[in-house]
Amino acid sequence: MSKLEFYFTPGACSLATHIALEEAGAKFDAQPISLKKGQQYTPEYLALNPKGKVPLLVIDGRPLTENVAILSWLNRTYPQAKLLPAGDPMREAEALSFIVWCTSGIHPVMSRFFGPQKFCDLPDSADNVKHLAAEATAKNFTLVEKMLAGKDWLFGDWSVADGYIFVFWRWAQALKLDTAAFPNYAAHAERMQQRPAVQRALEREKESQAALDKAA
Ligand SMILES: N[C@@H](CCC(=O)N[C@@H](CS)C(=O)NCC(=O)O)C(=O)O
């Protein structure tokens, strides 16, 4: 088996990969870094990931970035875990299409809440950036809500697509967005929290956050 080093930040989008690692039963060294403290910009980290982002999975010394690429690699490396739908290429492609939308459609919109000044640096524009982000997020969540109607999981059995949308649900709660219109999505988040692999990932993220806060 490959030696895996997983760089992540508690609560960040790297949770999608963190959950998949746990669901796959992978053995890995957890390497939490603090984005708040700028640890993504240290020379050591940039040597591994010049983009200065999490997640990063170093596989036998070779760095792999981008959630979608890492999730695809995990799916192929741990086929027994069925991280993407197996046996039906179209179904697998649909799930892949969905996680690409997570990374390119949902995530960038929600990023506006966390750094509005990166999207518009005109004076007093932050509230407007966030207002527009809230509208666009509600549209995205409406699509997710419809996809979850009458289903436990997005693509039949649990897949990494479910892990990915859980990240955004948690962000919405942390941001105190109004999510009352999304009961299917809320129930999905409840189901996610019942999964032992998800509980392990969340527990490690909690402990890692405490350690990062404590460190100088
Ligand atoms: N498309 C990338 C996005 C990675 C990304 O934007 N990660 C954020 C955390 S959610 C980050 O590391 N931000 C640090 C920064 O921009 O300084 C992926 O899905 O892996």
Short mmCIF file of C-alpha atoms and ligand atoms in Angstrom, two decimals:
data_model
loop_
_atom_site.label_atom_id
_atom_site.label_comp_id
_atom_site.label_asym_id
_atom_site.label_seq_id
_atom_site.Cartn_x
_atom_site.Cartn_y
_atom_site.Cartn_z
CA MET A 1 0.00 0.00 0.00
CA SER A 2 1.11 3.55 -0.72
CA LYS A 3 2.34 5.83 2.05
CA LEU A 4 -0.17 8.67 2.38
CA GLU A 5 0.30 12.07 4.02
CA PHE A 6 -2.91 14.10 4.14
CA TYR A 7 -2.71 17.88 4.57
CA PHE A 8 -6.00 19.47 5.57
CA THR A 9 -7.55 22.31 7.53
CA PRO A 10 -10.35 21.55 9.97
CA GLY A 11 -13.69 22.66 8.52
CA ALA A 12 -12.31 23.45 5.05
CA CYS A 13 -13.22 21.75 1.76
CA SER A 14 -10.52 19.18 2.56
CA LEU A 15 -13.20 17.51 4.72
CA ALA A 16 -14.56 15.94 1.48
CA THR A 17 -11.25 14.10 1.06
CA HIS A 18 -10.93 13.43 4.81
CA ILE A 19 -14.28 11.63 4.85
CA ALA A 20 -13.36 9.63 1.73
CA LEU A 21 -10.06 8.51 3.31
CA GLU A 22 -11.99 7.25 6.34
CA GLU A 23 -14.72 5.62 4.24
CA ALA A 24 -12.01 3.83 2.23
CA GLY A 25 -10.33 2.57 5.40
CA ALA A 26 -7.05 4.12 4.19
CA LYS A 27 -4.06 4.38 6.53
CA PHE A 28 -2.67 7.91 6.40
CA ASP A 29 -0.62 10.44 8.35
CA ALA A 30 -2.82 13.41 9.20
CA GLN A 31 -1.06 16.76 8.74
CA PRO A 32 -3.34 19.59 9.84
CA ILE A 33 -2.40 23.12 8.83
CA SER A 34 -3.93 26.44 9.84
CA LEU A 35 -5.10 28.64 6.97
CA LYS A 36 -5.78 31.42 9.49
CA LYS A 37 -2.11 31.39 10.47
CA GLY A 38 -1.04 31.30 6.82
CA GLN A 39 0.58 27.87 7.05
CA GLN A 40 -0.45 27.20 3.43
CA TYR A 41 2.15 29.79 2.39
CA THR A 42 5.24 28.43 4.16
CA PRO A 43 8.08 27.55 1.75
CA GLU A 44 7.83 23.90 2.83
CA TYR A 45 4.13 23.71 2.03
CA LEU A 46 4.40 25.68 -1.23
CA ALA A 47 7.12 23.26 -2.34
CA LEU A 48 4.46 20.53 -2.15
CA ASN A 49 1.51 22.60 -3.36
CA PRO A 50 2.45 25.87 -5.09
CA LYS A 51 -1.25 26.83 -5.12
CA GLY A 52 -1.17 27.21 -1.32
CA LYS A 53 -4.44 25.33 -0.81
CA VAL A 54 -5.83 22.32 0.99
CA PRO A 55 -6.44 19.45 0.46
CA LEU A 56 -3.11 17.92 -0.49
CA LEU A 57 -2.45 14.19 -0.50
CA VAL A 58 1.18 13.15 -0.79
CA ILE A 59 1.25 9.63 -2.21
CA ASP A 60 4.60 7.87 -1.89
CA GLY A 61 6.23 11.30 -1.99
CA ARG A 62 4.20 12.56 -4.99
CA PRO A 63 1.85 15.46 -4.24
CA LEU A 64 -1.72 15.33 -5.56
CA THR A 65 -4.00 18.37 -5.25
CA GLU A 66 -7.67 19.12 -5.99
CA ASN A 67 -10.47 17.28 -4.23
CA VAL A 68 -11.83 15.80 -7.45
CA ALA A 69 -8.48 14.33 -8.49
CA ILE A 70 -7.81 12.95 -5.01
CA LEU A 71 -11.30 11.46 -4.74
CA SER A 72 -10.87 9.80 -8.15
CA TRP A 73 -7.50 8.37 -7.10
CA LEU A 74 -8.99 7.04 -3.85
CA ASN A 75 -11.89 5.50 -5.77
CA ARG A 76 -9.49 3.58 -8.03
CA THR A 77 -7.09 2.65 -5.25
CA TYR A 78 -9.76 1.38 -2.83
CA PRO A 79 -12.35 -0.15 -5.23
CA GLN A 80 -13.95 -2.20 -2.46
CA ALA A 81 -15.11 1.04 -0.80
CA LYS A 82 -17.16 2.03 -3.91
CA LEU A 83 -16.47 5.72 -3.33
CA LEU A 84 -18.07 6.39 -6.74
CA PRO A 85 -20.90 4.27 -8.18
CA ALA A 86 -19.44 1.04 -9.57
CA GLY A 87 -20.49 -1.10 -12.53
CA ASP A 88 -22.33 1.56 -14.56
CA PRO A 89 -20.02 4.00 -16.40
CA MET A 90 -22.84 6.52 -16.95
CA ARG A 91 -23.75 6.55 -13.25
CA GLU A 92 -20.08 6.95 -12.34
CA ALA A 93 -19.80 9.85 -14.82
CA GLU A 94 -22.91 11.48 -13.32
CA ALA A 95 -21.39 11.33 -9.85
CA LEU A 96 -18.12 12.70 -11.25
CA SER A 97 -20.05 15.50 -12.97
CA PHE A 98 -21.65 16.29 -9.61
CA ILE A 99 -18.37 16.55 -7.69
CA VAL A 100 -16.90 18.72 -10.44
CA TRP A 101 -19.90 21.03 -9.91
CA CYS A 102 -19.16 21.00 -6.17
CA THR A 103 -15.62 22.21 -6.79
CA SER A 104 -16.37 24.61 -9.65
CA GLY A 105 -19.95 25.74 -8.94
CA ILE A 106 -20.80 25.55 -5.24
CA HIS A 107 -17.44 26.07 -3.55
CA PRO A 108 -16.37 29.27 -5.38
CA VAL A 109 -19.72 30.90 -4.61
CA MET A 110 -19.46 30.10 -0.89
CA SER A 111 -15.82 31.27 -0.82
CA ARG A 112 -17.21 34.79 -1.29
CA PHE A 113 -18.58 34.70 2.27
CA PHE A 114 -15.16 33.95 3.74
CA GLY A 115 -13.20 36.62 1.82
CA PRO A 116 -15.59 39.16 0.27
CA GLN A 117 -12.74 41.64 -0.24
CA LYS A 118 -11.10 39.18 -2.65
CA PHE A 119 -14.14 39.54 -4.92
CA CYS A 120 -14.70 43.29 -4.65
CA ASP A 121 -12.45 45.74 -2.79
CA LEU A 122 -14.60 48.84 -3.27
CA PRO A 123 -15.39 50.49 0.08
CA ASP A 124 -18.43 49.06 1.91
CA SER A 125 -18.98 46.35 -0.71
CA ALA A 126 -18.62 43.30 1.57
CA ASP A 127 -22.30 43.10 2.54
CA ASN A 128 -23.36 43.24 -1.10
CA VAL A 129 -20.88 40.51 -2.06
CA LYS A 130 -22.29 38.33 0.73
CA HIS A 131 -25.88 39.13 -0.24
CA LEU A 132 -25.24 37.99 -3.83
CA ALA A 133 -23.38 34.92 -2.53
CA ALA A 134 -26.41 34.04 -0.38
CA GLU A 135 -28.72 34.26 -3.40
CA ALA A 136 -26.44 32.09 -5.55
CA THR A 137 -25.96 29.58 -2.71
CA ALA A 138 -29.73 29.29 -2.26
CA LYS A 139 -30.05 28.47 -5.98
CA ASN A 140 -27.36 25.80 -5.69
CA PHE A 141 -28.91 24.34 -2.53
CA THR A 142 -32.30 24.23 -4.29
CA LEU A 143 -30.78 21.95 -6.93
CA VAL A 144 -29.23 19.73 -4.25
CA GLU A 145 -32.55 19.68 -2.36
CA LYS A 146 -34.39 18.45 -5.47
CA MET A 147 -31.77 15.79 -6.16
CA LEU A 148 -32.17 14.45 -2.62
CA ALA A 149 -35.97 14.15 -2.80
CA GLY A 150 -37.00 10.64 -1.77
CA LYS A 151 -33.40 9.47 -1.47
CA ASP A 152 -30.98 8.71 1.32
CA TRP A 153 -27.93 9.34 -0.88
CA LEU A 154 -27.39 11.22 -4.13
CA PHE A 155 -26.42 8.28 -6.36
CA GLY A 156 -28.01 5.19 -4.84
CA ASP A 157 -25.42 3.94 -2.36
CA TRP A 158 -23.33 6.43 -0.41
CA SER A 159 -20.63 8.07 -2.56
CA VAL A 160 -18.04 10.82 -2.23
CA ALA A 161 -20.65 13.18 -3.74
CA ASP A 162 -22.51 12.86 -0.41
CA GLY A 163 -19.35 13.66 1.51
CA TYR A 164 -18.76 16.73 -0.62
CA ILE A 165 -22.21 18.32 -0.14
CA PHE A 166 -21.95 17.70 3.60
CA VAL A 167 -19.05 20.19 3.64
CA PHE A 168 -21.27 22.93 2.20
CA TRP A 169 -24.11 22.18 4.58
CA ARG A 170 -21.70 22.63 7.49
CA TRP A 171 -20.47 25.92 6.02
CA ALA A 172 -24.06 27.14 5.69
CA GLN A 173 -24.66 26.35 9.38
CA ALA A 174 -21.43 28.05 10.45
CA LEU A 175 -22.40 31.11 8.38
CA LYS A 176 -25.92 31.01 9.86
CA LEU A 177 -27.52 31.01 6.41
CA ASP A 178 -31.26 30.40 6.30
CA THR A 179 -31.54 26.72 5.35
CA ALA A 180 -35.19 26.20 6.36
CA ALA A 181 -36.18 25.62 2.71
CA PHE A 182 -33.92 22.55 2.46
CA PRO A 183 -35.35 19.75 4.66
CA ASN A 184 -34.01 16.95 2.44
CA TYR A 185 -30.54 18.43 2.65
CA ALA A 186 -30.89 18.79 6.46
CA ALA A 187 -31.94 15.12 6.77
CA HIS A 188 -29.00 14.12 4.57
CA ALA A 189 -26.63 15.93 6.94
CA GLU A 190 -28.19 14.04 9.87
CA ARG A 191 -27.59 10.73 8.08
CA MET A 192 -24.03 11.74 7.31
CA GLN A 193 -23.37 12.32 11.00
CA GLN A 194 -24.51 8.78 11.80
CA ARG A 195 -21.74 7.26 9.66
CA PRO A 196 -18.79 5.98 11.72
CA ALA A 197 -16.28 7.12 9.06
CA VAL A 198 -17.72 10.64 9.11
CA GLN A 199 -17.62 10.66 12.91
CA ARG A 200 -13.93 9.65 12.84
CA ALA A 201 -13.07 12.41 10.36
CA LEU A 202 -15.01 15.03 12.35
CA GLU A 203 -13.39 13.94 15.61
CA ARG A 204 -9.91 14.21 14.06
CA GLU A 205 -10.79 17.66 12.69
CA LYS A 206 -11.96 18.78 16.13
CA GLU A 207 -8.82 17.51 17.85
CA SER A 208 -6.62 19.01 15.13
CA GLN A 209 -8.31 22.39 15.48
CA ALA A 210 -7.67 22.37 19.22
CA ALA A 211 -4.00 21.49 18.63
CA LEU A 212 -3.61 24.21 15.98
CA ASP A 213 -5.23 26.79 18.27
CA LYS A 214 -2.92 25.79 21.11
CA ALA A 215 0.28 25.88 19.03
CA ALA A 216 2.21 29.15 18.95
N1 LIG B 1 -10.55 23.36 -6.21
C1 LIG B 1 -9.80 23.14 -4.99
C2 LIG B 1 -10.11 24.26 -4.01
C3 LIG B 1 -9.14 24.26 -2.85
C4 LIG B 1 -9.39 25.46 -1.95
O1 LIG B 1 -9.79 26.55 -2.39
N2 LIG B 1 -9.13 25.26 -0.64
C5 LIG B 1 -9.26 26.36 0.31
C6 LIG B 1 -9.90 25.86 1.59
S1 LIG B 1 -11.61 25.41 1.38
C7 LIG B 1 -7.88 26.88 0.67
O2 LIG B 1 -6.97 26.09 0.85
N3 LIG B 1 -7.73 28.20 0.81
C8 LIG B 1 -6.49 28.78 1.25
C9 LIG B 1 -6.18 30.08 0.61
O3 LIG B 1 -6.82 30.41 -0.40
O4 LIG B 1 -5.29 30.76 1.11
C10 LIG B 1 -10.15 21.78 -4.42
O5 LIG B 1 -11.32 21.39 -4.46
O6 LIG B 1 -9.25 21.08 -3.93
#
